[in-house]
Amino acid sequence: MERKNSLLPCNPNASKEVIAVLNYLNDMAGRGVITGQHTQTREQKELYYIEQITGKLPALCGFELLSYSPNISYDSCDEECKKEIRENEGTLETAMTFAKKYGGLITFTWHWFSPLYNKNKGFYTVNSDFDASKVLVEGSKERIAFYSDMDVIASYLKPFRDAKIPILWRPFHESEGNWFWWSAKGMKVASKLYQLMYEHYVTVHKLDNLIWVWNCPKIEGYVGDAYVDIISRDLYPPAHEHTDRAREYRELIQITPTKKLCALAEIGTIPSVKELSSSRIPWSYYMTWSNEFGGSDQFTSKEELCLAYHDSYAITLDKLPKLYECQTII
């Protein structure tokens, strides 16, 4: 099952910190799995839960950027949407603190409220009339708004670049489905949007601290090796079903003959770390989703969580080597 990455970042100008992370992930492939947990609020209740149960913290922490979307239609938001936005505010500061205090790995998820024509939770297709295919048309309103939103988010990412903090960046996630506006017109359109973002962020904004994570397990939607450092997929298995996810790994690697690092970018029920230590399926990392998935025993029992975090194969925060040196921004 060993698939060693070529270690060449897709961005030829990638920072030394990006290279260090990719080298580490490659070295550990099949020798250990990085534990990860998504948090979408500043409270980070999931981290407190994990530490209470296991006495440890994950090596990777995920953060949500939905509240930073420039085009939220607040007047149409219901109370649930407003609460989600409000609780997500300030998570970039929390991410910066996690990186500077612990030197842990960070990854960002962006439930992007569509650049135009949205209501309520406007990242969902059902709540947006935004036609992603029109972004591909030069001079269209959709294209202009798309780039405007990207520029705003780039301004939030630049302090991380300046502080020498690498980010596992996973835009346009779950592009195999049609539930988000970016893939409502198909996987190929979503992959084109990803390419536009890559080119804009690399050539215009010089965001050389980004590690580019593609998040779609379908070969027909693959964006191409030139834009990807890590291939990944999201999984939500039944509660308390813990395996090494070997079948899902074999499916994922079919999208490219190139040996790419692989990750479980979102998962509801954690994989079996014990099985992974035996099968050596080289998942680089997994990131448990938030709320009931990572902050309760509804999907993963306390016993299973404790066994996973204390397995010698699990890379928790205390086992993670120093991969980057944060710089103070003046």
CSV table of N, CA, C and O in Angstrom, one decimal, residues 225-314:
chain,number,residue,atom,x,y,z
A,225,ASP,N,-2.8,17.2,-11.4
A,225,ASP,CA,-1.7,17.1,-10.5
A,225,ASP,C,-1.0,18.4,-10.3
A,225,ASP,O,-0.4,18.7,-9.3
A,226,ALA,N,-1.0,19.3,-11.3
A,226,ALA,CA,-0.3,20.5,-11.3
A,226,ALA,C,-0.8,21.5,-10.2
A,226,ALA,O,-0.2,22.5,-9.9
A,227,TYR,N,-2.0,21.2,-9.7
A,227,TYR,CA,-2.7,22.1,-8.7
A,227,TYR,C,-2.8,21.5,-7.3
A,227,TYR,O,-3.5,22.1,-6.5
A,228,VAL,N,-2.3,20.3,-7.1
A,228,VAL,CA,-2.6,19.5,-5.9
A,228,VAL,C,-1.4,19.0,-5.2
A,228,VAL,O,-0.5,18.5,-5.8
A,229,ASP,N,-1.3,19.2,-3.9
A,229,ASP,CA,-0.3,18.6,-3.1
A,229,ASP,C,-0.8,17.3,-2.4
A,229,ASP,O,-0.1,16.4,-2.2
A,230,ILE,N,-2.1,17.4,-2.0
A,230,ILE,CA,-2.7,16.2,-1.3
A,230,ILE,C,-4.1,16.0,-1.8
A,230,ILE,O,-4.9,16.9,-2.1
A,231,ILE,N,-4.4,14.7,-2.1
A,231,ILE,CA,-5.8,14.4,-2.5
A,231,ILE,C,-6.5,13.9,-1.3
A,231,ILE,O,-5.9,13.2,-0.4
A,232,SER,N,-7.8,14.2,-1.2
A,232,SER,CA,-8.6,13.8,0.0
A,232,SER,C,-10.0,13.6,-0.3
A,232,SER,O,-10.5,13.8,-1.4
A,233,ARG,N,-10.7,13.1,0.7
A,233,ARG,CA,-12.1,12.8,0.6
A,233,ARG,C,-12.8,13.0,1.9
A,233,ARG,O,-12.1,12.9,3.0
A,234,ASP,N,-14.1,13.2,2.0
A,234,ASP,CA,-14.9,13.3,3.2
A,234,ASP,C,-15.7,12.1,3.3
A,234,ASP,O,-16.3,11.6,2.4
A,235,LEU,N,-15.8,11.6,4.6
A,235,LEU,CA,-16.6,10.4,4.9
A,235,LEU,C,-17.4,10.5,6.1
A,235,LEU,O,-16.9,11.1,7.1
A,236,TYR,N,-18.6,10.0,6.1
A,236,TYR,CA,-19.4,10.0,7.3
A,236,TYR,C,-20.0,8.6,7.5
A,236,TYR,O,-21.1,8.3,7.2
A,237,PRO,N,-19.1,7.7,8.0
A,237,PRO,CA,-19.6,6.3,8.3
A,237,PRO,C,-20.6,6.2,9.4
A,237,PRO,O,-20.9,7.1,10.1
A,238,PRO,N,-21.3,5.0,9.5
A,238,PRO,CA,-22.2,4.8,10.6
A,238,PRO,C,-21.5,5.0,11.9
A,238,PRO,O,-20.3,4.8,12.1
A,239,ALA,N,-22.3,5.4,12.9
A,239,ALA,CA,-21.8,5.6,14.3
A,239,ALA,C,-21.1,4.3,14.8
A,239,ALA,O,-21.6,3.2,14.6
A,240,HIS,N,-19.9,4.5,15.4
A,240,HIS,CA,-19.1,3.5,16.0
A,240,HIS,C,-18.6,2.4,15.0
A,240,HIS,O,-18.3,1.3,15.4
A,241,GLU,N,-18.6,2.7,13.7
A,241,GLU,CA,-18.0,1.8,12.7
A,241,GLU,C,-16.5,2.3,12.5
A,241,GLU,O,-16.3,3.3,11.8
A,242,HIS,N,-15.6,1.6,13.1
A,242,HIS,CA,-14.2,2.1,13.0
A,242,HIS,C,-13.4,1.1,12.2
A,242,HIS,O,-13.2,-0.1,12.6
A,243,THR,N,-12.9,1.5,11.0
A,243,THR,CA,-12.0,0.6,10.2
A,243,THR,C,-10.8,1.5,9.7
A,243,THR,O,-10.7,2.7,10.0
A,244,ASP,N,-10.0,0.8,8.9
A,244,ASP,CA,-8.8,1.6,8.4
A,244,ASP,C,-9.2,2.3,7.1
A,244,ASP,O,-8.4,3.0,6.5
A,245,ARG,N,-10.5,2.2,6.7
A,245,ARG,CA,-10.9,2.8,5.4
A,245,ARG,C,-10.1,2.5,4.2
A,245,ARG,O,-9.8,3.3,3.4
A,246,ALA,N,-9.7,1.2,4.2
A,246,ALA,CA,-8.9,0.7,3.0
A,246,ALA,C,-9.6,0.8,1.7
A,246,ALA,O,-9.0,1.2,0.7
A,247,ARG,N,-10.9,0.4,1.7
A,247,ARG,CA,-11.6,0.5,0.4
A,247,ARG,C,-11.7,1.9,-0.1
A,247,ARG,O,-11.5,2.2,-1.3
A,248,GLU,N,-12.0,2.9,0.8
A,248,GLU,CA,-12.1,4.3,0.4
A,248,GLU,C,-10.8,4.8,0.0
A,248,GLU,O,-10.7,5.7,-0.9
A,249,TYR,N,-9.7,4.3,0.6
A,249,TYR,CA,-8.3,4.8,0.1
A,249,TYR,C,-8.1,4.3,-1.3
A,249,TYR,O,-7.6,5.1,-2.2
A,250,ARG,N,-8.4,3.0,-1.6
A,250,ARG,CA,-8.2,2.5,-2.9
A,250,ARG,C,-9.0,3.2,-4.0
A,250,ARG,O,-8.5,3.4,-5.1
A,251,GLU,N,-10.2,3.6,-3.6
A,251,GLU,CA,-11.0,4.4,-4.5
A,251,GLU,C,-10.4,5.8,-4.8
A,251,GLU,O,-10.3,6.2,-5.9
A,252,LEU,N,-9.9,6.4,-3.7
A,252,LEU,CA,-9.4,7.7,-3.9
A,252,LEU,C,-8.1,7.8,-4.8
A,252,LEU,O,-8.0,8.7,-5.6
A,253,ILE,N,-7.2,6.8,-4.6
A,253,ILE,CA,-6.0,6.9,-5.4
A,253,ILE,C,-6.2,6.6,-6.9
A,253,ILE,O,-5.3,6.8,-7.7
A,254,GLN,N,-7.4,6.2,-7.3
A,254,GLN,CA,-7.7,5.9,-8.7
A,254,GLN,C,-7.8,7.2,-9.5
A,254,GLN,O,-7.8,7.2,-10.7
A,255,ILE,N,-7.9,8.4,-8.8
A,255,ILE,CA,-8.2,9.6,-9.5
A,255,ILE,C,-6.9,10.1,-10.2
A,255,ILE,O,-7.0,11.0,-11.1
A,256,THR,N,-5.7,9.6,-9.8
A,256,THR,CA,-4.5,10.0,-10.5
A,256,THR,C,-3.5,8.9,-10.4
A,256,THR,O,-3.4,8.3,-9.3
A,257,PRO,N,-2.7,8.6,-11.4
A,257,PRO,CA,-1.6,7.6,-11.3
A,257,PRO,C,-0.4,8.2,-10.6
A,257,PRO,O,0.5,7.4,-10.2
A,258,THR,N,-0.4,9.5,-10.3
A,258,THR,CA,0.7,10.1,-9.6
A,258,THR,C,0.6,9.8,-8.1
A,258,THR,O,-0.5,9.8,-7.6
A,259,LYS,N,1.7,9.5,-7.5
A,259,LYS,CA,1.7,9.2,-6.1
A,259,LYS,C,1.5,10.5,-5.3
A,259,LYS,O,2.5,11.2,-5.1
A,260,LYS,N,0.3,10.7,-4.8
A,260,LYS,CA,0.0,11.8,-4.0
A,260,LYS,C,-0.3,11.4,-2.5
A,260,LYS,O,-0.8,10.3,-2.3
A,261,LEU,N,0.0,12.3,-1.6
A,261,LEU,CA,-0.4,12.1,-0.2
A,261,LEU,C,-1.9,12.1,-0.2
A,261,LEU,O,-2.6,12.8,-0.9
A,262,CYS,N,-2.4,11.3,0.8
A,262,CYS,CA,-3.9,11.1,0.9
A,262,CYS,C,-4.4,11.4,2.3
A,262,CYS,O,-3.7,11.2,3.3
A,263,ALA,N,-5.6,12.0,2.3
A,263,ALA,CA,-6.1,12.4,3.7
A,263,ALA,C,-7.6,12.2,3.7
A,263,ALA,O,-8.3,12.3,2.7
A,264,LEU,N,-8.1,11.9,4.9
A,264,LEU,CA,-9.5,12.0,5.3
A,264,LEU,C,-9.8,13.4,5.8
A,264,LEU,O,-9.6,13.6,7.0
A,265,ALA,N,-10.1,14.3,4.9
A,265,ALA,CA,-10.2,15.7,5.2
A,265,ALA,C,-11.3,16.0,6.2
A,265,ALA,O,-11.3,17.0,6.9
A,266,GLU,N,-12.4,15.2,6.1
A,266,GLU,CA,-13.5,15.3,7.1
A,266,GLU,C,-13.9,13.8,7.3
A,266,GLU,O,-14.1,13.1,6.4
A,267,ILE,N,-14.2,13.5,8.6
A,267,ILE,CA,-14.8,12.2,8.9
A,267,ILE,C,-15.7,12.4,10.1
A,267,ILE,O,-15.4,13.2,11.0
A,268,GLY,N,-16.8,11.7,10.1
A,268,GLY,CA,-17.7,11.7,11.3
A,268,GLY,C,-17.2,10.8,12.4
A,268,GLY,O,-17.0,11.2,13.5
A,269,THR,N,-17.2,9.5,12.0
A,269,THR,CA,-16.7,8.5,13.0
A,269,THR,C,-15.2,8.2,12.7
A,269,THR,O,-14.8,7.9,11.6
A,270,ILE,N,-14.4,8.3,13.7
A,270,ILE,CA,-12.9,8.3,13.5
A,270,ILE,C,-12.5,6.9,12.9
A,270,ILE,O,-13.2,5.9,13.2
A,271,PRO,N,-11.5,6.9,12.1
A,271,PRO,CA,-11.0,5.6,11.7
A,271,PRO,C,-10.4,4.8,12.8
A,271,PRO,O,-10.1,5.3,13.9
A,272,SER,N,-10.2,3.5,12.6
A,272,SER,CA,-9.5,2.7,13.6
A,272,SER,C,-8.0,2.8,13.6
A,272,SER,O,-7.4,2.4,12.6
A,273,VAL,N,-7.5,3.5,14.5
A,273,VAL,CA,-6.0,3.7,14.5
A,273,VAL,C,-5.3,2.3,14.7
A,273,VAL,O,-4.3,2.1,14.2
A,274,LYS,N,-5.9,1.5,15.5
A,274,LYS,CA,-5.3,0.1,15.7
A,274,LYS,C,-5.2,-0.6,14.4
A,274,LYS,O,-4.2,-1.3,14.1
A,275,GLU,N,-6.3,-0.6,13.6
A,275,GLU,CA,-6.3,-1.3,12.3
A,275,GLU,C,-5.3,-0.6,11.3
A,275,GLU,O,-4.6,-1.3,10.6
A,276,LEU,N,-5.2,0.7,11.4
A,276,LEU,CA,-4.2,1.4,10.6
A,276,LEU,C,-2.8,1.0,10.9
A,276,LEU,O,-1.9,0.9,10.0
A,277,SER,N,-2.5,0.8,12.2
A,277,SER,CA,-1.2,0.4,12.6
A,277,SER,C,-0.8,-1.0,12.1
A,277,SER,O,0.4,-1.3,11.9
A,278,SER,N,-1.8,-1.8,11.8
A,278,SER,CA,-1.6,-3.1,11.2
A,278,SER,C,-1.5,-3.1,9.7
A,278,SER,O,-0.6,-3.6,9.1
A,279,SER,N,-2.5,-2.5,9.1
A,279,SER,CA,-2.6,-2.5,7.6
A,279,SER,C,-1.7,-1.5,7.0
A,279,SER,O,-1.3,-1.7,5.8
A,280,ARG,N,-1.3,-0.4,7.7
A,280,ARG,CA,-0.5,0.6,7.2
A,280,ARG,C,-1.0,1.4,6.0
A,280,ARG,O,-0.3,1.8,5.1
A,281,ILE,N,-2.4,1.4,5.9
A,281,ILE,CA,-3.0,2.3,4.9
A,281,ILE,C,-2.5,3.7,5.1
A,281,ILE,O,-2.7,4.2,6.2
A,282,PRO,N,-1.8,4.3,4.1
A,282,PRO,CA,-1.1,5.5,4.4
A,282,PRO,C,-1.9,6.8,4.4
A,282,PRO,O,-1.6,7.8,3.6
A,283,TRP,N,-3.0,6.8,5.1
A,283,TRP,CA,-3.7,8.1,5.3
A,283,TRP,C,-2.7,9.1,6.0
A,283,TRP,O,-2.2,8.7,7.1
A,284,SER,N,-2.5,10.3,5.5
A,284,SER,CA,-1.6,11.2,6.2
A,284,SER,C,-2.3,11.7,7.4
A,284,SER,O,-1.6,11.9,8.5
A,285,TYR,N,-3.5,12.1,7.3
A,285,TYR,CA,-4.2,12.6,8.5
A,285,TYR,C,-5.7,12.4,8.3
A,285,TYR,O,-6.2,12.1,7.2
A,286,TYR,N,-6.4,12.4,9.5
A,286,TYR,CA,-7.9,12.5,9.4
A,286,TYR,C,-8.3,13.7,10.3
A,286,TYR,O,-7.6,14.1,11.2
A,287,MET,N,-9.4,14.3,9.9
A,287,MET,CA,-10.0,15.4,10.7
A,287,MET,C,-11.4,15.1,11.0
A,287,MET,O,-12.3,15.1,10.1
A,288,THR,N,-11.7,14.8,12.3
A,288,THR,CA,-13.0,14.6,12.7
A,288,THR,C,-13.8,15.9,12.6
A,288,THR,O,-13.3,17.0,12.9
A,289,TRP,N,-15.1,15.8,12.2
A,289,TRP,CA,-15.9,17.0,12.1
A,289,TRP,C,-16.3,17.5,13.5
A,289,TRP,O,-16.1,16.8,14.5
A,290,SER,N,-17.0,18.6,13.5
A,290,SER,CA,-17.2,19.3,14.8
A,290,SER,C,-18.6,18.9,15.4
A,290,SER,O,-19.2,17.9,15.0
A,291,ASN,N,-18.9,19.6,16.5
A,291,ASN,CA,-20.2,19.4,17.2
A,291,ASN,C,-20.3,17.9,17.7
A,291,ASN,O,-19.4,17.4,18.3
A,292,GLU,N,-21.4,17.2,17.3
A,292,GLU,CA,-21.7,15.9,17.9
A,292,GLU,C,-20.6,14.9,17.4
A,292,GLU,O,-20.4,13.9,18.0
A,293,PHE,N,-20.0,15.1,16.3
A,293,PHE,CA,-19.0,14.2,15.7
A,293,PHE,C,-17.7,14.2,16.6
A,293,PHE,O,-17.2,13.1,16.9
A,294,GLY,N,-17.2,15.4,16.9
A,294,GLY,CA,-15.9,15.4,17.6
A,294,GLY,C,-16.1,15.9,19.1
A,294,GLY,O,-15.1,15.9,19.8
A,295,GLY,N,-17.3,16.2,19.5
A,295,GLY,CA,-17.4,16.8,20.9
A,295,GLY,C,-18.4,15.9,21.7
A,295,GLY,O,-18.9,16.4,22.8
A,296,SER,N,-18.6,14.7,21.3
A,296,SER,CA,-19.5,13.8,22.1
A,296,SER,C,-19.2,12.4,21.8
A,296,SER,O,-18.3,12.1,20.9
A,297,ASP,N,-19.8,11.5,22.5
A,297,ASP,CA,-19.6,10.0,22.2
A,297,ASP,C,-20.7,9.5,21.3
A,297,ASP,O,-20.9,8.3,21.2
A,298,GLN,N,-21.4,10.3,20.6
A,298,GLN,CA,-22.5,9.9,19.7
A,298,GLN,C,-22.0,9.0,18.6
A,298,GLN,O,-22.7,8.1,18.1
A,299,PHE,N,-20.8,9.3,18.0
A,299,PHE,CA,-20.3,8.6,16.9
A,299,PHE,C,-19.1,7.8,17.2
A,299,PHE,O,-18.8,6.8,16.6
A,300,THR,N,-18.3,8.3,18.2
A,300,THR,CA,-17.1,7.6,18.6
A,300,THR,C,-17.1,7.5,20.1
A,300,THR,O,-17.2,8.6,20.8
A,301,SER,N,-17.1,6.4,20.7
A,301,SER,CA,-17.2,6.2,22.1
A,301,SER,C,-15.9,6.8,22.8
A,301,SER,O,-14.9,7.0,22.2
A,302,LYS,N,-16.1,7.2,24.1
A,302,LYS,CA,-15.0,7.7,24.8
A,302,LYS,C,-13.8,6.7,24.9
A,302,LYS,O,-12.6,7.1,24.8
A,303,GLU,N,-14.2,5.4,25.0
A,303,GLU,CA,-13.2,4.4,25.1
A,303,GLU,C,-12.4,4.3,23.8
A,303,GLU,O,-11.1,4.2,23.7
A,304,GLU,N,-13.1,4.3,22.6
A,304,GLU,CA,-12.4,4.3,21.3
A,304,GLU,C,-11.5,5.5,21.1
A,304,GLU,O,-10.4,5.4,20.6
A,305,LEU,N,-12.0,6.7,21.5
A,305,LEU,CA,-11.3,7.9,21.3
A,305,LEU,C,-10.0,7.8,22.1
A,305,LEU,O,-8.9,8.2,21.6
A,306,CYS,N,-10.1,7.3,23.4
A,306,CYS,CA,-8.9,7.2,24.2
A,306,CYS,C,-7.9,6.2,23.7
A,306,CYS,O,-6.7,6.5,23.6
A,307,LEU,N,-8.4,5.1,23.2
A,307,LEU,CA,-7.5,4.1,22.6
A,307,LEU,C,-6.8,4.7,21.4
A,307,LEU,O,-5.6,4.4,21.2
A,308,ALA,N,-7.5,5.4,20.6
A,308,ALA,CA,-6.9,6.0,19.3
A,308,ALA,C,-5.8,7.0,19.7
A,308,ALA,O,-4.7,6.9,19.1
A,309,TYR,N,-6.1,7.9,20.6
A,309,TYR,CA,-5.1,8.9,20.9
A,309,TYR,C,-3.9,8.4,21.7
A,309,TYR,O,-2.9,9.0,21.7
A,310,HIS,N,-4.0,7.2,22.3
A,310,HIS,CA,-2.9,6.6,23.0
A,310,HIS,C,-2.2,5.5,22.2
A,310,HIS,O,-1.3,4.9,22.7
A,311,ASP,N,-2.7,5.3,21.0
A,311,ASP,CA,-2.0,4.2,20.2
A,311,ASP,C,-0.7,4.8,19.7
A,311,ASP,O,-0.6,6.0,19.4
A,312,SER,N,0.3,4.0,19.7
A,312,SER,CA,1.7,4.5,19.3
A,312,SER,C,1.7,4.9,17.8
A,312,SER,O,2.6,5.7,17.4
A,313,TYR,N,0.7,4.5,17.0
A,313,TYR,CA,0.6,4.9,15.6
A,313,TYR,C,0.0,6.3,15.4
A,313,TYR,O,0.2,6.9,14.4
A,314,ALA,N,-0.7,6.8,16.5
A,314,ALA,CA,-1.4,8.1,16.4
A,314,ALA,C,-0.4,9.2,16.7
A,314,ALA,O,0.4,9.2,17.6
